Tab-separated table of C-alpha atoms in Angstrom:
chain	number	residue	atom	x	y	z
A	1	UNK	CA	-5.229	-14.198	0.220
A	2	UNK	CA	-6.831	-15.110	-3.171
A	3	UNK	CA	-9.737	-13.313	-3.753
A	4	UNK	CA	-8.547	-11.392	-7.250
A	5	UNK	CA	-11.603	-11.262	-10.336
A	6	UNK	CA	-10.206	-12.686	-13.679
A	7	UNK	CA	-9.214	-11.461	-16.177
A	8	UNK	CA	-8.870	-7.436	-15.289
A	9	UNK	CA	-11.690	-5.139	-16.654
A	10	UNK	CA	-10.257	-2.670	-19.010
A	11	UNK	CA	-13.844	-1.580	-19.978
A	12	UNK	CA	-14.826	1.017	-17.106
A	13	UNK	CA	-13.819	4.259	-17.176
A	14	UNK	CA	-10.385	3.455	-15.101
A	15	UNK	CA	-9.635	0.740	-18.279
A	16	UNK	CA	-10.568	3.245	-20.768
A	17	UNK	CA	-7.953	6.125	-19.420
A	18	UNK	CA	-5.725	3.421	-18.887
A	19	UNK	CA	-5.542	2.013	-22.754
A	20	UNK	CA	-5.024	5.504	-24.094
A	21	UNK	CA	-2.062	5.811	-21.450
A	22	UNK	CA	-0.771	2.588	-22.201
A	23	UNK	CA	-1.074	3.553	-25.806
A	24	UNK	CA	1.013	6.401	-25.753
A	25	UNK	CA	3.251	5.404	-23.921
A	26	UNK	CA	7.737	4.935	-25.435
A	27	UNK	CA	9.112	1.803	-25.357
A	28	UNK	CA	11.786	2.915	-22.660
A	29	UNK	CA	8.408	2.152	-20.751
A	30	UNK	CA	9.070	-1.633	-21.733
A	31	UNK	CA	10.638	-2.649	-18.977
A	32	UNK	CA	9.509	-0.717	-15.895
A	33	UNK	CA	5.820	-1.488	-14.613
A	34	UNK	CA	3.597	1.130	-14.365
A	35	UNK	CA	1.681	0.947	-10.907
A	36	UNK	CA	-1.897	1.148	-10.759
A	37	UNK	CA	-3.253	1.722	-6.688
A	38	UNK	CA	-6.551	3.420	-5.534
A	39	UNK	CA	-9.990	3.104	-5.818
A	40	UNK	CA	-9.414	3.140	-9.871
A	41	UNK	CA	-6.930	-0.361	-9.586
A	42	UNK	CA	-10.833	-1.631	-6.693
A	43	UNK	CA	-12.903	-0.438	-10.141
A	44	UNK	CA	-10.294	-2.705	-12.550
A	45	UNK	CA	-9.834	-5.115	-10.062
A	46	UNK	CA	-12.739	-5.889	-7.823
A	47	UNK	CA	-16.484	-4.113	-8.781
A	48	UNK	CA	-16.979	-1.330	-11.552
A	49	UNK	CA	-19.462	-0.165	-8.609
A	50	UNK	CA	-16.152	1.654	-7.504
A	51	UNK	CA	-16.317	4.704	-9.346
A	52	UNK	CA	-13.493	7.653	-9.169
A	53	UNK	CA	-12.400	11.091	-10.505
A	54	UNK	CA	-9.357	10.065	-11.400
A	55	UNK	CA	-7.000	6.951	-11.400
A	56	UNK	CA	-3.507	6.949	-10.154
A	57	UNK	CA	-0.490	5.963	-11.044
A	58	UNK	CA	3.020	5.345	-10.578
A	59	UNK	CA	6.772	4.688	-12.134
A	60	UNK	CA	6.992	1.276	-10.221
A	61	UNK	CA	10.797	0.078	-9.490
A	62	UNK	CA	10.502	-1.835	-6.281
A	63	UNK	CA	10.688	-5.130	-8.498
A	64	UNK	CA	13.669	-3.805	-11.111
A	65	UNK	CA	16.303	-2.727	-8.324
A	66	UNK	CA	18.737	-2.337	-11.132
A	67	UNK	CA	16.846	-0.724	-13.864
A	68	UNK	CA	17.262	3.274	-14.015
A	69	UNK	CA	14.748	4.987	-12.580
A	70	UNK	CA	12.407	6.665	-15.025
A	71	UNK	CA	11.482	10.637	-13.915
A	72	UNK	CA	8.324	10.749	-12.711
A	73	UNK	CA	8.486	14.411	-14.136
A	74	UNK	CA	8.501	12.571	-17.666
A	75	UNK	CA	5.528	10.462	-17.051
A	76	UNK	CA	3.435	13.772	-16.093
A	77	UNK	CA	4.884	15.392	-19.433
A	78	UNK	CA	3.657	12.771	-21.397
A	79	UNK	CA	0.651	12.550	-19.814
A	80	UNK	CA	-0.134	16.227	-19.584
A	81	UNK	CA	1.444	16.669	-23.433
A	82	UNK	CA	-1.739	14.157	-24.161
A	83	UNK	CA	-4.457	15.412	-22.096
A	84	UNK	CA	-5.057	12.600	-19.744
A	85	UNK	CA	-5.045	15.520	-17.405
A	86	UNK	CA	-8.305	17.090	-18.608
A	87	UNK	CA	-10.727	13.059	-18.773
A	88	UNK	CA	-13.002	11.547	-16.666
A	89	UNK	CA	-11.788	10.160	-14.959
A	90	UNK	CA	-8.445	11.768	-15.364
A	91	UNK	CA	-4.984	10.277	-14.526
A	92	UNK	CA	-2.858	11.285	-11.394
A	93	UNK	CA	0.566	10.672	-11.512
A	94	UNK	CA	1.997	10.403	-8.084
A	95	UNK	CA	5.512	10.001	-6.285
A	96	UNK	CA	5.358	6.524	-4.787
A	97	UNK	CA	5.296	7.060	-1.691
A	98	UNK	CA	2.072	8.080	-1.995
A	99	UNK	CA	0.874	4.616	-2.275
A	100	UNK	CA	1.232	3.571	1.814
A	101	UNK	CA	0.665	-0.219	1.858
A	102	UNK	CA	1.614	-2.865	4.638
A	103	UNK	CA	5.367	-4.588	4.315
A	104	UNK	CA	3.576	-7.128	1.976
A	105	UNK	CA	2.279	-5.873	-0.318
A	106	UNK	CA	5.186	-6.554	-2.972
A	107	UNK	CA	4.092	-10.372	-2.752
A	108	UNK	CA	1.006	-10.344	-3.554
A	109	UNK	CA	0.316	-8.042	-6.739
A	110	UNK	CA	-1.248	-8.822	-9.996
A	111	UNK	CA	1.431	-8.158	-12.880
A	112	UNK	CA	0.228	-7.788	-16.003
A	113	UNK	CA	1.489	-6.443	-19.692
A	114	UNK	CA	-0.836	-4.122	-21.381
A	115	UNK	CA	-0.044	-3.212	-25.286
A	116	UNK	CA	3.479	-4.715	-24.812
A	117	UNK	CA	4.104	-2.418	-21.233
A	118	UNK	CA	4.327	-3.790	-18.105
A	119	UNK	CA	1.638	-2.798	-15.183
A	120	UNK	CA	1.185	-4.116	-11.076
A	121	UNK	CA	-2.056	-3.380	-9.723
A	122	UNK	CA	-1.906	-3.695	-5.662
A	123	UNK	CA	-4.160	-6.697	-3.906
A	124	UNK	CA	-7.242	-5.058	-2.917
A	125	UNK	CA	-6.421	-5.428	0.668
A	126	UNK	CA	-3.276	-3.765	0.378
A	127	UNK	CA	-5.295	-0.811	-1.600
A	128	UNK	CA	-7.972	-0.807	1.902
A	129	UNK	CA	-4.982	-0.484	4.144
A	130	UNK	CA	-3.396	2.784	2.295
A	131	UNK	CA	-6.887	4.275	2.650
A	132	UNK	CA	-6.439	4.396	7.080
A	133	UNK	CA	-4.359	6.980	5.680
A	134	UNK	CA	-6.932	9.514	5.154
A	135	UNK	CA	-10.022	7.751	5.355
A	136	UNK	CA	-12.302	10.204	3.837
A	137	UNK	CA	-16.213	9.287	2.640
A	138	UNK	CA	-15.202	8.036	-0.356
A	139	UNK	CA	-12.183	5.914	1.316
A	140	UNK	CA	-14.992	3.917	3.534
A	141	UNK	CA	-17.233	3.716	0.759
A	142	UNK	CA	-14.703	1.226	-0.687
A	143	UNK	CA	-14.290	-0.962	2.330
A	144	UNK	CA	-17.787	-0.945	2.299
A	145	UNK	CA	-17.858	-2.385	-1.380
A	146	UNK	CA	-15.057	-4.330	-1.874
A	147	UNK	CA	-16.846	-6.795	1.208
A	148	UNK	CA	-20.026	-6.504	-0.278
A	149	UNK	CA	-18.373	-7.677	-3.899
A	150	UNK	CA	-16.270	-9.992	-2.582
A	151	UNK	CA	-16.633	-10.853	1.170
A	152	UNK	CA	-13.600	-9.547	2.175
A	153	UNK	CA	-11.474	-8.786	3.922
A	154	UNK	CA	-13.455	-9.856	6.913
A	155	UNK	CA	-12.501	-7.272	10.548
A	156	UNK	CA	-10.248	-10.222	11.684
A	157	UNK	CA	-8.146	-10.587	8.564
A	158	UNK	CA	-7.776	-6.837	8.220
A	159	UNK	CA	-6.572	-6.681	11.691
A	160	UNK	CA	-3.722	-8.727	11.486
A	161	UNK	CA	-3.380	-6.659	8.608
A	162	UNK	CA	-2.793	-3.440	10.804
A	163	UNK	CA	-0.781	-4.901	13.061
A	164	UNK	CA	2.293	-5.242	10.465
A	165	UNK	CA	1.303	-2.238	9.855
A	166	UNK	CA	2.378	-0.600	13.299
A	167	UNK	CA	5.370	1.822	12.060
A	168	UNK	CA	2.590	3.591	10.613
A	169	UNK	CA	0.446	3.463	14.015
A	170	UNK	CA	3.668	4.495	15.450
A	171	UNK	CA	4.918	7.970	13.719
A	172	UNK	CA	3.542	11.280	14.829
A	173	UNK	CA	0.671	12.494	12.648
A	174	UNK	CA	2.154	16.213	13.462
A	175	UNK	CA	5.089	14.998	11.688
A	176	UNK	CA	2.902	16.217	8.679
A	177	UNK	CA	2.100	19.786	10.334
A	178	UNK	CA	5.234	21.693	8.785
A	179	UNK	CA	4.525	20.592	5.152
A	180	UNK	CA	0.769	19.394	4.640
A	181	UNK	CA	-2.421	21.925	4.116
A	182	UNK	CA	-4.727	18.962	4.444
A	183	UNK	CA	-6.895	17.988	7.065
A	184	UNK	CA	-5.246	16.865	10.542
A	185	UNK	CA	-6.681	13.749	10.281
A	186	UNK	CA	-4.728	12.566	7.205
A	187	UNK	CA	-2.364	10.474	8.419
A	188	UNK	CA	-3.649	9.767	12.036
A	189	UNK	CA	-3.625	6.300	11.926
A	190	UNK	CA	-5.071	5.340	15.307
A	191	UNK	CA	-8.485	8.043	15.177
A	192	UNK	CA	-8.874	6.885	10.903
A	193	UNK	CA	-9.053	2.958	12.282
A	194	UNK	CA	-11.472	4.053	14.818
A	195	UNK	CA	-13.372	5.533	11.986
A	196	UNK	CA	-13.258	3.288	9.537
A	197	UNK	CA	-14.270	0.486	11.710
A	198	UNK	CA	-17.608	2.108	13.511
A	199	UNK	CA	-18.709	2.925	9.542
A	200	UNK	CA	-17.990	-1.065	8.062
A	201	UNK	CA	-17.735	-3.244	11.605
A	202	UNK	CA	-20.211	-1.334	13.577
A	203	UNK	CA	-17.464	-1.091	17.167
A	204	UNK	CA	-15.536	0.763	18.312
A	205	UNK	CA	-12.440	-0.929	17.663
A	206	UNK	CA	-9.352	-0.430	20.825
A	207	UNK	CA	-6.571	0.085	17.852
A	208	UNK	CA	-3.721	0.190	21.240
A	209	UNK	CA	-5.274	-3.221	22.362
A	210	UNK	CA	-6.330	-4.595	19.417
A	211	UNK	CA	-3.706	-3.704	16.627
A	212	UNK	CA	-0.623	-1.869	18.289
A	213	UNK	CA	0.017	-3.937	22.109
A	214	UNK	CA	-0.305	-7.484	19.914
A	215	UNK	CA	2.153	-6.104	17.176
A	216	UNK	CA	4.735	-5.103	19.558
A	217	UNK	CA	4.358	-8.034	21.260
A	218	UNK	CA	5.569	-10.060	18.208
A	219	UNK	CA	7.689	-8.595	17.433
A	220	UNK	CA	9.204	-9.055	20.657
A	221	UNK	CA	8.208	-12.008	20.748
A	222	UNK	CA	10.665	-12.782	17.916
A	223	UNK	CA	13.332	-11.223	18.774
A	224	UNK	CA	13.157	-12.977	21.928
A	225	UNK	CA	13.171	-16.425	20.920
A	226	UNK	CA	16.594	-17.063	20.218
A	227	UNK	CA	17.978	-14.449	22.476
A	228	UNK	CA	19.233	-17.093	25.243
A	229	UNK	CA	21.232	-18.986	22.770
A	230	UNK	CA	22.381	-16.024	21.308
A	231	UNK	CA	23.891	-14.724	24.686
A	232	UNK	CA	25.272	-18.248	25.367
A	233	UNK	CA	27.430	-18.679	21.554
A	234	UNK	CA	29.016	-14.900	22.339
A	235	UNK	CA	29.748	-15.912	26.045
A	236	UNK	CA	31.488	-19.311	25.106
A	237	UNK	CA	33.148	-17.356	22.064
A	238	UNK	CA	34.327	-15.144	23.871
A	239	UNK	CA	35.488	-17.387	26.815
A	240	UNK	CA	37.329	-19.037	24.168
A	241	UNK	CA	38.978	-16.567	23.073
A	242	UNK	CA	39.903	-15.553	26.842
A	243	UNK	CA	41.483	-18.121	26.679
A	244	UNK	CA	44.403	-17.884	24.101
A	245	UNK	CA	45.184	-13.981	25.349
A	246	UNK	CA	47.176	-15.418	28.772
């Protein structure tokens, strides 16, 4: 999956505000990347036609497990002190958990440096997957604009990617109810996928049959393919051990 444009468009609204941020980042950020995601990342890497009021960022520690994580609070204060939270677009400092892509996202990120500070940008398909979490008008528009710009993801590419996100589809949306004041559609992947499919690909998708059940089948086959041999080996070792006890 290699539909990356090159180079990153730093002359976009999101690019300009990010240049200001990276210019004032202290030296301790030279070892830990800043993750840039959301619609602003698509504006940087896919199409300038995709506007966003905010530029979502977070501290990335996934690829530097031996490095002590910097506090999100410190980054937020740096943004606020430099008035980068009141620009247009403004910098939105998030927790890393806000970005919910599929499990393969870390293998295809775009990595680079700006003013000597590293950044990573998730692949467009991973950003679109994360937008299924909300599926607002803005999110549906992102699908249309990315596909118009690069011809991807195709319907089949998106189905395959969402099949890797099985835990998100099995998660109960009601688990948000005690702490989330946003609309009930937030986190309802089945309903949101149906909404996106009709808007983007013009048909009704059977999420259970086309995404959930094939994903479960793949996992079942993955577990069961070696089970007969594993069972045979375990029984053989058990019989051998039994001989030594008599």
